[in-house]
Tab-separated table of C-alpha atoms and ligand atoms in Angstrom:
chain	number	residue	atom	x	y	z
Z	1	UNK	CA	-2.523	27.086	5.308
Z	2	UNK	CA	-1.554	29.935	7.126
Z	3	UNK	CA	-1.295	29.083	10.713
Z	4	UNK	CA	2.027	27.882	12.192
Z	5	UNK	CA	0.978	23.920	13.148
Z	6	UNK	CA	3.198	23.022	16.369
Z	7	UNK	CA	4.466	19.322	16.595
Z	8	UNK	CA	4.926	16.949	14.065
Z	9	UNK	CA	3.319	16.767	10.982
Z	10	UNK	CA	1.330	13.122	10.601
Z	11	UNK	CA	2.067	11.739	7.207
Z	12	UNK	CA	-0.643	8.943	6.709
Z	13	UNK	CA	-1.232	8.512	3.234
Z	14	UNK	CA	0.066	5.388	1.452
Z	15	UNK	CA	3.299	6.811	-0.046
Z	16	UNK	CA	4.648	8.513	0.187
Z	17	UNK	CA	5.590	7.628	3.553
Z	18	UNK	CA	7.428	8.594	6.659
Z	19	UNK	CA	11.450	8.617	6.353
Z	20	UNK	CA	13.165	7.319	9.167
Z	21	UNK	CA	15.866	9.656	10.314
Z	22	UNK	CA	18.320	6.902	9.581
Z	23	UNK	CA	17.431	7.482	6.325
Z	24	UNK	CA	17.067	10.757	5.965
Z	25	UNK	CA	21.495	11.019	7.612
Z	26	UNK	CA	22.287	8.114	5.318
Z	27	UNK	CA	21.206	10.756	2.340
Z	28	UNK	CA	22.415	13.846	3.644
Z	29	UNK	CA	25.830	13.386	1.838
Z	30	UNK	CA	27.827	15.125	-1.149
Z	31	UNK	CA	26.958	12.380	-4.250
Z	32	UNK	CA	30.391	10.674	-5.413
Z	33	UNK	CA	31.629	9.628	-8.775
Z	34	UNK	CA	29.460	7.100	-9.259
Z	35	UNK	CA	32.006	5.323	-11.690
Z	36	UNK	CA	34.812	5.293	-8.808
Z	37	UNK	CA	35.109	2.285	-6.943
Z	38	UNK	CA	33.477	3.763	-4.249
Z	39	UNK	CA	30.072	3.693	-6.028
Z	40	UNK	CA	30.447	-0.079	-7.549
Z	41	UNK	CA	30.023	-1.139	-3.665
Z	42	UNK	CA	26.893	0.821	-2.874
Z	43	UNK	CA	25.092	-0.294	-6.332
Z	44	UNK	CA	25.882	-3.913	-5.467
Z	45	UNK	CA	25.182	-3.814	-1.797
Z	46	UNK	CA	21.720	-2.348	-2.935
Z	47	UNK	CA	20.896	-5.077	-5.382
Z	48	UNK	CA	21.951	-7.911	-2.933
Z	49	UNK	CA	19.757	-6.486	-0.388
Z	50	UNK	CA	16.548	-5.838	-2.949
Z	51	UNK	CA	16.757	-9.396	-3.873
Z	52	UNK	CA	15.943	-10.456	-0.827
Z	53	UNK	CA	12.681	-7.587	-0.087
Z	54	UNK	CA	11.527	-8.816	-3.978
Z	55	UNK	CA	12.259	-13.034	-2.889
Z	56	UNK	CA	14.883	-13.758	-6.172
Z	57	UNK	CA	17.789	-14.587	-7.308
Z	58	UNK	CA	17.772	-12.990	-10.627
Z	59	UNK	CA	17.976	-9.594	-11.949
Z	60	UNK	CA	16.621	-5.995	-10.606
Z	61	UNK	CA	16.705	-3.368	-13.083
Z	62	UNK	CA	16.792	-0.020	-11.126
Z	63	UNK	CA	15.103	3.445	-12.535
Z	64	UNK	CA	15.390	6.538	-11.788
Z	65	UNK	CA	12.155	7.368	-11.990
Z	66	UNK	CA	8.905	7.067	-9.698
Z	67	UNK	CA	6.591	3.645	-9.904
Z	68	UNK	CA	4.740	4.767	-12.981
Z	69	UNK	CA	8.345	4.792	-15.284
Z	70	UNK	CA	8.630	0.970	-14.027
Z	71	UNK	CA	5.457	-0.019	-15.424
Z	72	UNK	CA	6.132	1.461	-18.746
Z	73	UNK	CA	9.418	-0.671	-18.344
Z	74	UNK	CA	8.049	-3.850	-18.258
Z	75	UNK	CA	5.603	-3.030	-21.013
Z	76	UNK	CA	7.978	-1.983	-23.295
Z	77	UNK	CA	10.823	-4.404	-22.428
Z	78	UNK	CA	8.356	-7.667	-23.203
Z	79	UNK	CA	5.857	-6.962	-25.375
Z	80	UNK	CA	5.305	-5.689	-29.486
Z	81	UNK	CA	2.700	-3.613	-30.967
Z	82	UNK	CA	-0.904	-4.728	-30.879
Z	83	UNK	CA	-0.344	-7.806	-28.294
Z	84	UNK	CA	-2.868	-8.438	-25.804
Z	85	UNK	CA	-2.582	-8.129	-22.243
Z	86	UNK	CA	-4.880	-9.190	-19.947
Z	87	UNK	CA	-5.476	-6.704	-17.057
Z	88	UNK	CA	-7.692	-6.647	-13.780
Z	89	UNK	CA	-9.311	-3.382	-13.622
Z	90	UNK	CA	-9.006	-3.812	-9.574
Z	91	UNK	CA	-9.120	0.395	-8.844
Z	92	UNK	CA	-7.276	3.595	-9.985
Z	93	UNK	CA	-3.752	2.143	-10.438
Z	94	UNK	CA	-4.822	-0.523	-12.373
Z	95	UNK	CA	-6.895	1.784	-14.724
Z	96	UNK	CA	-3.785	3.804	-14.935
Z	97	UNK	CA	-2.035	0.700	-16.316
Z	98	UNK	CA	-4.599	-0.311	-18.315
Z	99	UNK	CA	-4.407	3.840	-19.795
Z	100	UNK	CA	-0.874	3.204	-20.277
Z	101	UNK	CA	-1.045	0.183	-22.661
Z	102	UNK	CA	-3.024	1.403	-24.508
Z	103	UNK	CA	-1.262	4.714	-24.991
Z	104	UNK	CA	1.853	2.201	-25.662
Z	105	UNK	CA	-0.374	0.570	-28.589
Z	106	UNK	CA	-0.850	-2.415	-27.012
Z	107	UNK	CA	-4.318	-4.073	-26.538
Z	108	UNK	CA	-5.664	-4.132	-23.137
Z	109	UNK	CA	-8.383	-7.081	-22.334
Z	110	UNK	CA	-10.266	-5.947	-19.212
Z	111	UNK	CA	-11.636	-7.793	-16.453
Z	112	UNK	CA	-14.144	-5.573	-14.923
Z	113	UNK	CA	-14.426	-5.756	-10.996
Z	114	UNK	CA	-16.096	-3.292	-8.592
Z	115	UNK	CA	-13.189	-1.907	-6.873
Z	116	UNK	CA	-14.253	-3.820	-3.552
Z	117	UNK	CA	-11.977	-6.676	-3.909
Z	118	UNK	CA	-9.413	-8.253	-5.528
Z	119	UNK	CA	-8.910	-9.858	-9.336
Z	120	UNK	CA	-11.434	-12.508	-9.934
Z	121	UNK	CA	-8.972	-15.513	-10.770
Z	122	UNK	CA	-11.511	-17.389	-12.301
Z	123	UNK	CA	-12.323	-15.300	-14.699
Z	124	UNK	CA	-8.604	-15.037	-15.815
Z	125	UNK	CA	-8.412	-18.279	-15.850
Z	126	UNK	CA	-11.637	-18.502	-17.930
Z	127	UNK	CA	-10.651	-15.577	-20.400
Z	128	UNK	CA	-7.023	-17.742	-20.863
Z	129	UNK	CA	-8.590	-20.878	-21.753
Z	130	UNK	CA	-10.802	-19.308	-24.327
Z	131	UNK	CA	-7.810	-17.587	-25.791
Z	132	UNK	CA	-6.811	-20.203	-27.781
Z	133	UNK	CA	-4.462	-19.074	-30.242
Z	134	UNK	CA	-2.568	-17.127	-27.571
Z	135	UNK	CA	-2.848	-13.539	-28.416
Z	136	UNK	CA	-2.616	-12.382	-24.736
Z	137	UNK	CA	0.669	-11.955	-24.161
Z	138	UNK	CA	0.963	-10.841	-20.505
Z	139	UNK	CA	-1.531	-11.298	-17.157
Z	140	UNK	CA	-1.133	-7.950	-15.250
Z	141	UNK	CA	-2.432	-7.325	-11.818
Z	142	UNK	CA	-1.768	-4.892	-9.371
Z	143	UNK	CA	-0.943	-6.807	-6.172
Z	144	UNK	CA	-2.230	-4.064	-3.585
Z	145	UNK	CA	-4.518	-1.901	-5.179
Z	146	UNK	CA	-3.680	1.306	-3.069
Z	147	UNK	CA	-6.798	3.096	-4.192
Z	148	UNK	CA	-9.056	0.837	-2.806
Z	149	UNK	CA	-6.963	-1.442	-0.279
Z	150	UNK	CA	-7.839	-4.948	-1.822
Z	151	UNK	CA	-5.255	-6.730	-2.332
Z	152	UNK	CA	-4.961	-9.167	-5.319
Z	153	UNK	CA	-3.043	-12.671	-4.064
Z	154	UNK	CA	-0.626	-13.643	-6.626
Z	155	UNK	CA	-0.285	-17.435	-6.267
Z	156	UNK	CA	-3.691	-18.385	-7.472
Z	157	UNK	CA	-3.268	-16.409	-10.732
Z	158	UNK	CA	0.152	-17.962	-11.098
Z	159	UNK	CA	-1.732	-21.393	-10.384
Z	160	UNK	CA	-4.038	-20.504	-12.708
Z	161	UNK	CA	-2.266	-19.824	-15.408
Z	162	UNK	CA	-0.405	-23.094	-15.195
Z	163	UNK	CA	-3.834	-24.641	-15.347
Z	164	UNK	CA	-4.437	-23.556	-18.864
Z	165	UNK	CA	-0.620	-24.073	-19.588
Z	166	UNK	CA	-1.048	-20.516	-21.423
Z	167	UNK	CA	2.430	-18.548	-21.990
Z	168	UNK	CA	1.382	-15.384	-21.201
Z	169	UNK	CA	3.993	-13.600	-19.092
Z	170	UNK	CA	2.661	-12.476	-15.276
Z	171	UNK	CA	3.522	-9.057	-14.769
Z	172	UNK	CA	2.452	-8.071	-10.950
Z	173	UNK	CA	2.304	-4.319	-9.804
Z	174	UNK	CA	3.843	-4.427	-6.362
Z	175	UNK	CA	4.587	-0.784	-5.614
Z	176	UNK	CA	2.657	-0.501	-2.658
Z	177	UNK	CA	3.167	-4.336	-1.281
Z	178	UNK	CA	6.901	-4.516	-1.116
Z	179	UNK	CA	8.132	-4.340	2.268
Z	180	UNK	CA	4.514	-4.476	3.642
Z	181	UNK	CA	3.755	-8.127	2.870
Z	182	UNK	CA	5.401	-11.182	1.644
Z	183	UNK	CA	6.746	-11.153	-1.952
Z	184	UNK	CA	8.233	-14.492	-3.263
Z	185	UNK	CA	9.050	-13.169	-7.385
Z	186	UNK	CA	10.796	-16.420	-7.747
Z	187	UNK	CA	8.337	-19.144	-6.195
Z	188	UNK	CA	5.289	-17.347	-7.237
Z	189	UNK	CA	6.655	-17.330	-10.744
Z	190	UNK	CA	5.963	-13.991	-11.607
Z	191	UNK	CA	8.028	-12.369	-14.732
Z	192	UNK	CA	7.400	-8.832	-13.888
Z	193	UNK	CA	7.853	-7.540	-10.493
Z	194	UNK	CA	7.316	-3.881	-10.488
Z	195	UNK	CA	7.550	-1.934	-7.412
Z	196	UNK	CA	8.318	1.785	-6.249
Z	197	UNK	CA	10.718	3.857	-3.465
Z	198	UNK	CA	8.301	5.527	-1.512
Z	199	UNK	CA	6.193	3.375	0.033
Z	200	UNK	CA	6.583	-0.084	1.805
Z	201	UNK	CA	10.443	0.936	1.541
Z	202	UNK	CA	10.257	3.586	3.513
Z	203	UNK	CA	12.112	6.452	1.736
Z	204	UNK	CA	11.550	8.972	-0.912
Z	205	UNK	CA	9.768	9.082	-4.401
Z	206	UNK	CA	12.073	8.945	-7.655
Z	207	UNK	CA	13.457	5.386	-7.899
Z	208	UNK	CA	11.557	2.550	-9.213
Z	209	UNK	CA	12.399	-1.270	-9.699
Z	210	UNK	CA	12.115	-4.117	-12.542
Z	211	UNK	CA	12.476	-7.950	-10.884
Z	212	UNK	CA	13.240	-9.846	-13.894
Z	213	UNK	CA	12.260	-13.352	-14.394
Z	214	UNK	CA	14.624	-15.333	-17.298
Z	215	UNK	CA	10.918	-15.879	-19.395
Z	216	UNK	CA	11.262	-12.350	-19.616
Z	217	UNK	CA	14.553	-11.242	-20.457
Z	218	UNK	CA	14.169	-13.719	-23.121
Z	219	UNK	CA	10.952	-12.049	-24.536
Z	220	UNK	CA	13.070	-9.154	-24.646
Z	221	UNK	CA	15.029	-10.182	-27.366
Z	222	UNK	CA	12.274	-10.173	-29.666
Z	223	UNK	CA	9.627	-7.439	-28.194
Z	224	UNK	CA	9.377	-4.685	-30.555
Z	225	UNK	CA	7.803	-1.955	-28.666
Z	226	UNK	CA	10.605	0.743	-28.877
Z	227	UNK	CA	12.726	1.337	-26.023
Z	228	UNK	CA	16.001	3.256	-25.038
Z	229	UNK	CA	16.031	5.269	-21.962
Z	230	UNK	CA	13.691	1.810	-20.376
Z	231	UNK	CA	16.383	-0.663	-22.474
Z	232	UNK	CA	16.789	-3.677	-19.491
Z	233	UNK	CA	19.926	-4.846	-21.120
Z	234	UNK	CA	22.444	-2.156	-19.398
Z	235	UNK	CA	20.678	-2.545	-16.067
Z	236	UNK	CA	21.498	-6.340	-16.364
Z	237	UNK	CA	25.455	-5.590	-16.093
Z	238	UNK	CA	24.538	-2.829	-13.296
Z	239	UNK	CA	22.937	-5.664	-11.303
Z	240	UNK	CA	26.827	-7.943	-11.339
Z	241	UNK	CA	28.858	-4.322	-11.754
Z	242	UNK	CA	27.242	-1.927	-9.344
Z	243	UNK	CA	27.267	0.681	-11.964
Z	244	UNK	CA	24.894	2.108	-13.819
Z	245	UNK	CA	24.551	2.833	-17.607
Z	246	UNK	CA	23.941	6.484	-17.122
Z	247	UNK	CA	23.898	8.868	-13.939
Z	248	UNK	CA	22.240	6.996	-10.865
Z	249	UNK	CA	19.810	8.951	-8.583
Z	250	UNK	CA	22.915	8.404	-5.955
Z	251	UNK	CA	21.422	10.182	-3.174
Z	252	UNK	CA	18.118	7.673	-3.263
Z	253	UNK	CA	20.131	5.044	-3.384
Z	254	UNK	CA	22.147	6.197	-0.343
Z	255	UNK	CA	18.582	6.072	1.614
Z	256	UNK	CA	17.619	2.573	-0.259
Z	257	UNK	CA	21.155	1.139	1.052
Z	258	UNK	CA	20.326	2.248	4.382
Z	259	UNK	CA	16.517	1.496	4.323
Z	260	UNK	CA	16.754	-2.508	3.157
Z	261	UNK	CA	19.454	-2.518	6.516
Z	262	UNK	CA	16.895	-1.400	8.604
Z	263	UNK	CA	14.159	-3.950	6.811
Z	264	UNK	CA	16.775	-6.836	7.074
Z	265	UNK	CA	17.459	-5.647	11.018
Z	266	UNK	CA	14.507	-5.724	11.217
Z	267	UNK	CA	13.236	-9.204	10.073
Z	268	UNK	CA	11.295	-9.089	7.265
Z	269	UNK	CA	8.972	-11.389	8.873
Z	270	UNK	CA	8.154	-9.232	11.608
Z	271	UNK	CA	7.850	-6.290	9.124
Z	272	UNK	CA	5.736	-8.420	7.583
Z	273	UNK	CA	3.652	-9.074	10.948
Z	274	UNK	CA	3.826	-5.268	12.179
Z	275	UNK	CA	1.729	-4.245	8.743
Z	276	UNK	CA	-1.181	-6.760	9.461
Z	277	UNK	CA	-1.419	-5.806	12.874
Z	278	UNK	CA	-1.688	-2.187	12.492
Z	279	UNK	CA	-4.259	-2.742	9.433
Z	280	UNK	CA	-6.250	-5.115	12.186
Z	281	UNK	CA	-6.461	-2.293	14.236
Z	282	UNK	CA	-7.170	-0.058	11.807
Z	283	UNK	CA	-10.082	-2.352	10.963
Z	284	UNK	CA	-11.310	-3.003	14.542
Z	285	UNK	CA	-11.023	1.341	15.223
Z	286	UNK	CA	-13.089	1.441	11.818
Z	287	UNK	CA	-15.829	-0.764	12.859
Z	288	UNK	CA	-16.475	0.870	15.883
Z	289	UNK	CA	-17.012	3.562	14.492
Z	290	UNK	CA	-19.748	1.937	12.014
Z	291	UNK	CA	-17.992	2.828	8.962
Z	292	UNK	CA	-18.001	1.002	5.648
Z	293	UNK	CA	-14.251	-0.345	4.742
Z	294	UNK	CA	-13.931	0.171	0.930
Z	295	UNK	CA	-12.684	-3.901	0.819
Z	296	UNK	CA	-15.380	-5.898	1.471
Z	297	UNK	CA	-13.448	-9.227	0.968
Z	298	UNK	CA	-11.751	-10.043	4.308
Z	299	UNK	CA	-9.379	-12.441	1.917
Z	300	UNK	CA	-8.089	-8.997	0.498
Z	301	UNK	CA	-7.998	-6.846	3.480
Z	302	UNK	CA	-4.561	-4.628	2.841
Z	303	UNK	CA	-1.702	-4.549	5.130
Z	304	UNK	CA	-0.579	-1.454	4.422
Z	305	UNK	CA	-3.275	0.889	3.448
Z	306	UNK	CA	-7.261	1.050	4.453
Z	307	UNK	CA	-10.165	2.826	2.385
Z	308	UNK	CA	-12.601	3.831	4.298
Z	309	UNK	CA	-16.126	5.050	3.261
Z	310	UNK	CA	-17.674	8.300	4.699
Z	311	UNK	CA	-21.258	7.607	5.030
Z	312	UNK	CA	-23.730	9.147	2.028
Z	313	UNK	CA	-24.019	12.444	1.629
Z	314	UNK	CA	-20.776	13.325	3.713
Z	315	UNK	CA	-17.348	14.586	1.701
Z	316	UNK	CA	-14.537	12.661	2.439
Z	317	UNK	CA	-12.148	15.484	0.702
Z	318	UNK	CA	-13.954	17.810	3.010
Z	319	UNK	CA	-12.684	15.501	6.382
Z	320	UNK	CA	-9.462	15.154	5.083
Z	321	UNK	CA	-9.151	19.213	4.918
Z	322	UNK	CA	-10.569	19.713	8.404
Z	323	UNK	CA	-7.946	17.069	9.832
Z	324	UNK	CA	-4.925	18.559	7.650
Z	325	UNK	CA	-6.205	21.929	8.857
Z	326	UNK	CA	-6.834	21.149	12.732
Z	327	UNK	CA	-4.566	18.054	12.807
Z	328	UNK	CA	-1.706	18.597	10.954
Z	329	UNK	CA	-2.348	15.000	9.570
Z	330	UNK	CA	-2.395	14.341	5.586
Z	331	UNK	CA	-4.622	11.449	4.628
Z	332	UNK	CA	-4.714	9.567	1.323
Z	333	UNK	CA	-7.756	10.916	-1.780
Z	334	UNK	CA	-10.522	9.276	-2.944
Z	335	UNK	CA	-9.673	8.262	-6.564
Z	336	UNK	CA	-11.207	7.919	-9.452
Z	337	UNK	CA	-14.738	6.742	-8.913
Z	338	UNK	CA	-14.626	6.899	-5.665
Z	339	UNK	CA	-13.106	10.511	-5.576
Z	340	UNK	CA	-14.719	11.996	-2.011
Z	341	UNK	CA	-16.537	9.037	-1.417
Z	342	UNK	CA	-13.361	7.196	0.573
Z	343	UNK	CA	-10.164	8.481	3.055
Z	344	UNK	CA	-7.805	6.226	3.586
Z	345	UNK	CA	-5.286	5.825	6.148
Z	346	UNK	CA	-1.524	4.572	5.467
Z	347	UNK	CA	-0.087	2.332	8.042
Z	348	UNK	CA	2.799	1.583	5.461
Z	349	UNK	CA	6.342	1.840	6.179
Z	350	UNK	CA	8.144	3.471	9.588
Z	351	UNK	CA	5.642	3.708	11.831
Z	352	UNK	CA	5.179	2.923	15.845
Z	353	UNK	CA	2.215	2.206	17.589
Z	354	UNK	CA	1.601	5.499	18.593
Z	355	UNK	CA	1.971	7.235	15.585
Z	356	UNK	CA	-1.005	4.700	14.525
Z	357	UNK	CA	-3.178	5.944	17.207
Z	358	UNK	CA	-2.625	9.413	16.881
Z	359	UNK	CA	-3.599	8.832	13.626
Z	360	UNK	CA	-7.340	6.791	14.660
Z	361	UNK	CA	-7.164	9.506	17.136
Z	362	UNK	CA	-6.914	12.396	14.482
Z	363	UNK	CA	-9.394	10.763	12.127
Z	364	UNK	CA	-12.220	10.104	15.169
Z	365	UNK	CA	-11.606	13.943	16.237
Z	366	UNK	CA	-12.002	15.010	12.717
Z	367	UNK	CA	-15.080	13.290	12.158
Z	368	UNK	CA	-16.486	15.085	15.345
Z	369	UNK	CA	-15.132	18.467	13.852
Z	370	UNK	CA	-16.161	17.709	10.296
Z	371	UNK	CA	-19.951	16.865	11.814
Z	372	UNK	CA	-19.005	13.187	10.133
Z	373	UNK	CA	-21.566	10.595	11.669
Z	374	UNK	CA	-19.937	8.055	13.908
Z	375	UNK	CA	-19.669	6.116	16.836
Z	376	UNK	CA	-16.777	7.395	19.298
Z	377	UNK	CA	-14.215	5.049	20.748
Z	378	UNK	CA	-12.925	3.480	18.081
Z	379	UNK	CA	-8.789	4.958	18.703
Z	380	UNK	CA	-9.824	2.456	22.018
Z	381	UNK	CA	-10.564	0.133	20.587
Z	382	UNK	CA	-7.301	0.088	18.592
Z	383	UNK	CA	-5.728	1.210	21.922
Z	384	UNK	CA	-7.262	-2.310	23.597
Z	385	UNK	CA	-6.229	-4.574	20.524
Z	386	UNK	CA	-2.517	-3.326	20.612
Z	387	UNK	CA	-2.087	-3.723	24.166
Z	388	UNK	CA	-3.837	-6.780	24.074
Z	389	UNK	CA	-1.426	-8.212	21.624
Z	390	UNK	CA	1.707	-6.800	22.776
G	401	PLP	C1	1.776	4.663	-6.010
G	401	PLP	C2	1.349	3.592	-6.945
G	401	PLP	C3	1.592	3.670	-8.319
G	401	PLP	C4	2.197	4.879	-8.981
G	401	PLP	O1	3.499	5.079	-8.576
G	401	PLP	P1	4.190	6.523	-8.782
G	401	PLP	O2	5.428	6.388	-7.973
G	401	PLP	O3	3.225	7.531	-8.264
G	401	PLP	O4	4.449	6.675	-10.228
G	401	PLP	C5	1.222	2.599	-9.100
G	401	PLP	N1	0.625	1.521	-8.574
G	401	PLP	C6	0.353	1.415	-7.265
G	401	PLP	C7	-0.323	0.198	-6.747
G	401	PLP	C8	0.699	2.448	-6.413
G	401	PLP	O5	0.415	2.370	-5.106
């Protein structure tokens, strides 16, 4: 791109996502000897404050590293050569997962879906009870599944799995749900809780998170997958200490200090609130224009992210270039096996009202540019639900 673009630019895909400038002055500092005492009181003010955006008590193992280093982390903290985990192939991230254990030499079991919802619980449930002699050692599902924006609930598969009274661990993917809906680790029992920086929490990519559940620190002790640089046990002192076993990514943490603040400020509730009402609108704008929403389960809709479908025969990659181009707006890929068949719009993270409808109002004059069937109107109609709810 060539051509100066006046104004700001719109970031709308689902992470990363917008920095508030809070944020951005809270990082804009020389980093510190992070083993002087100065440092010992940021790293514990930051694990206080996560507890609360994850919903435990116990430990959160912090990496310097984006969401993808995390996964490997709870892989290779819990689990041994060769063990079965059980794995909802819900979209892209989940497939990436799924790529990663076996890479790891572990044995994914897949449970197919067609990326237009969430896991099937039953058929977890079903695929536990016939595993008898407990070779699956781990249930993992990917709580939003940004690539397709279905989300995956979490309490029926914990339910579930107490049904059968299997021991599997639960290991949930939560990198694109935390901060942009409830997360209970504790009362949902989950063991795993892995989540990312750059997305519900609102600043940017390179730190990634561990919630630890006491079922899984004590698989730990016998896993046998090899680990060093992904160890848990020095992260458990950082969690009571502050400070780190090696180098912290200071300035990120700087931002994540300052950006759970602004989430607690906030109310997580109404953080909570403000995602599901700017993914109804996003809905409502979508229907009007008599477009397909890749989620066809309302029980799944996403908070934080929507897929939408371009109608056949029309490139989505090629509307996302016209509005980048024209707009100054970047939207979120197709992926995968949907790759130019879907667009998606975040409405993760800092964002105000208008920002939201300058976005509708970017895609709906994009479509017009990009000579993307539609029906006009639907930024109104998005306009009328806000102000309607107010
Ligand atoms: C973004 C994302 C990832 C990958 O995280 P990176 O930070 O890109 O490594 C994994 N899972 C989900 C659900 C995501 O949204």
């Amino acid at each position: 791109m060539s051509q100066y673009q006046a104004g700001r630019h719109f970031l709308h895909t689902p992470g990363p996502t917008n920095v508030p400038d809070r944020v951005l002055r809270a990082m804009h500092r020389a980093p510190i000897n992070h083993r002087g005492p100065e440092w010992g009181g940021v790293g514990r003010e930051v694990v206080v404050n996560l507890r609360k955006i994850f919903g435990t008590d116990g430990i959160v193992a912090i990496y310097p590293a984006s969401g993808t280093g995390a996964w490997e982390a709870a892989l290779l903290n819990t689990l041994s050569p060769g063990d079965q985990v059980l794995m909802s192939h819900t979209g892209w991230f989940a497939h990436l997962w799924v790529q990663m254990a076996q890479r790891l030499g572990l044995e994914p079991v897949l449970l197919e879906t067609d990326w237009r919802r969430g896991a099937d619980v039953a058929a977890i449930e079903e695929r536990l009870v016939a595993d008898k002699s407990h070779k699956i050692k781990a249930v993992c599902v990917v709580h939003n599944e940004t690539s397709t924006s279905c989300m995956t609930h979490v309490l029926p598969v914990r339910q579930a799995m107490d049904r059968t009274a299997h021991p599997a661990l639960l290991m949930v993917d939560a990198i694109s749900s935390l901060a942009c809906s409830d997360f209970q680790h504790d009362a949902w029992g989950v063991d795993v809780t892995i989540s990312g920086s750059q997305k519900g929490l609102m600043i940017p990519p390179g730190l990634s998170f561990n919630a630890i559940s006491a079922k899984a620190l004590a698989a730990a002790k016998t896993a046998k997958l090899p680990r060093s640089y992904w160890d848990w046990e020095p992260l458990v002192t950082a969690n009571s200490t502050g400070f780190f076993p090696y180098t912290p990514a200071e300035n990120l943490m700087f931002a994540l200090n300052e950006a759970l603040k602004m989430l607690l400020e906030e109310g997580l509730p109404n953080v909570y609130a403000r995602h599901e009402r700017y993914a109804e609108a996003t809905r409502r704008a979508v229907r009007t224009w008599d477009l397909e929403l890749q989620c066809q389960d309302p029980q799944s809709y996403s908070p934080g992210v929507t897929a939408i479908r371009t109608p056949d025969g029309h490139s989505a990659d090629n509307l996302r270039n016209v509005i980048l181009e024209k707009f100054n707006m970047a939207l979120g890929n197709g992926l995968g096996q949907i790759t130019d068949k879907v667009f998606r719009i975040g409405h993760m993270g800092d964002l105000g009202e208008l920002q939201l409808i300058g976005a509708l109002g970017g895609v709906e004059m994009g479509m017009r540019v990009a000579g993307v069937p539609h029906k006009s109107g639907g930024a109104q109609t998005a306009m009328d639900y806000l102000a309607g709810n107010a």
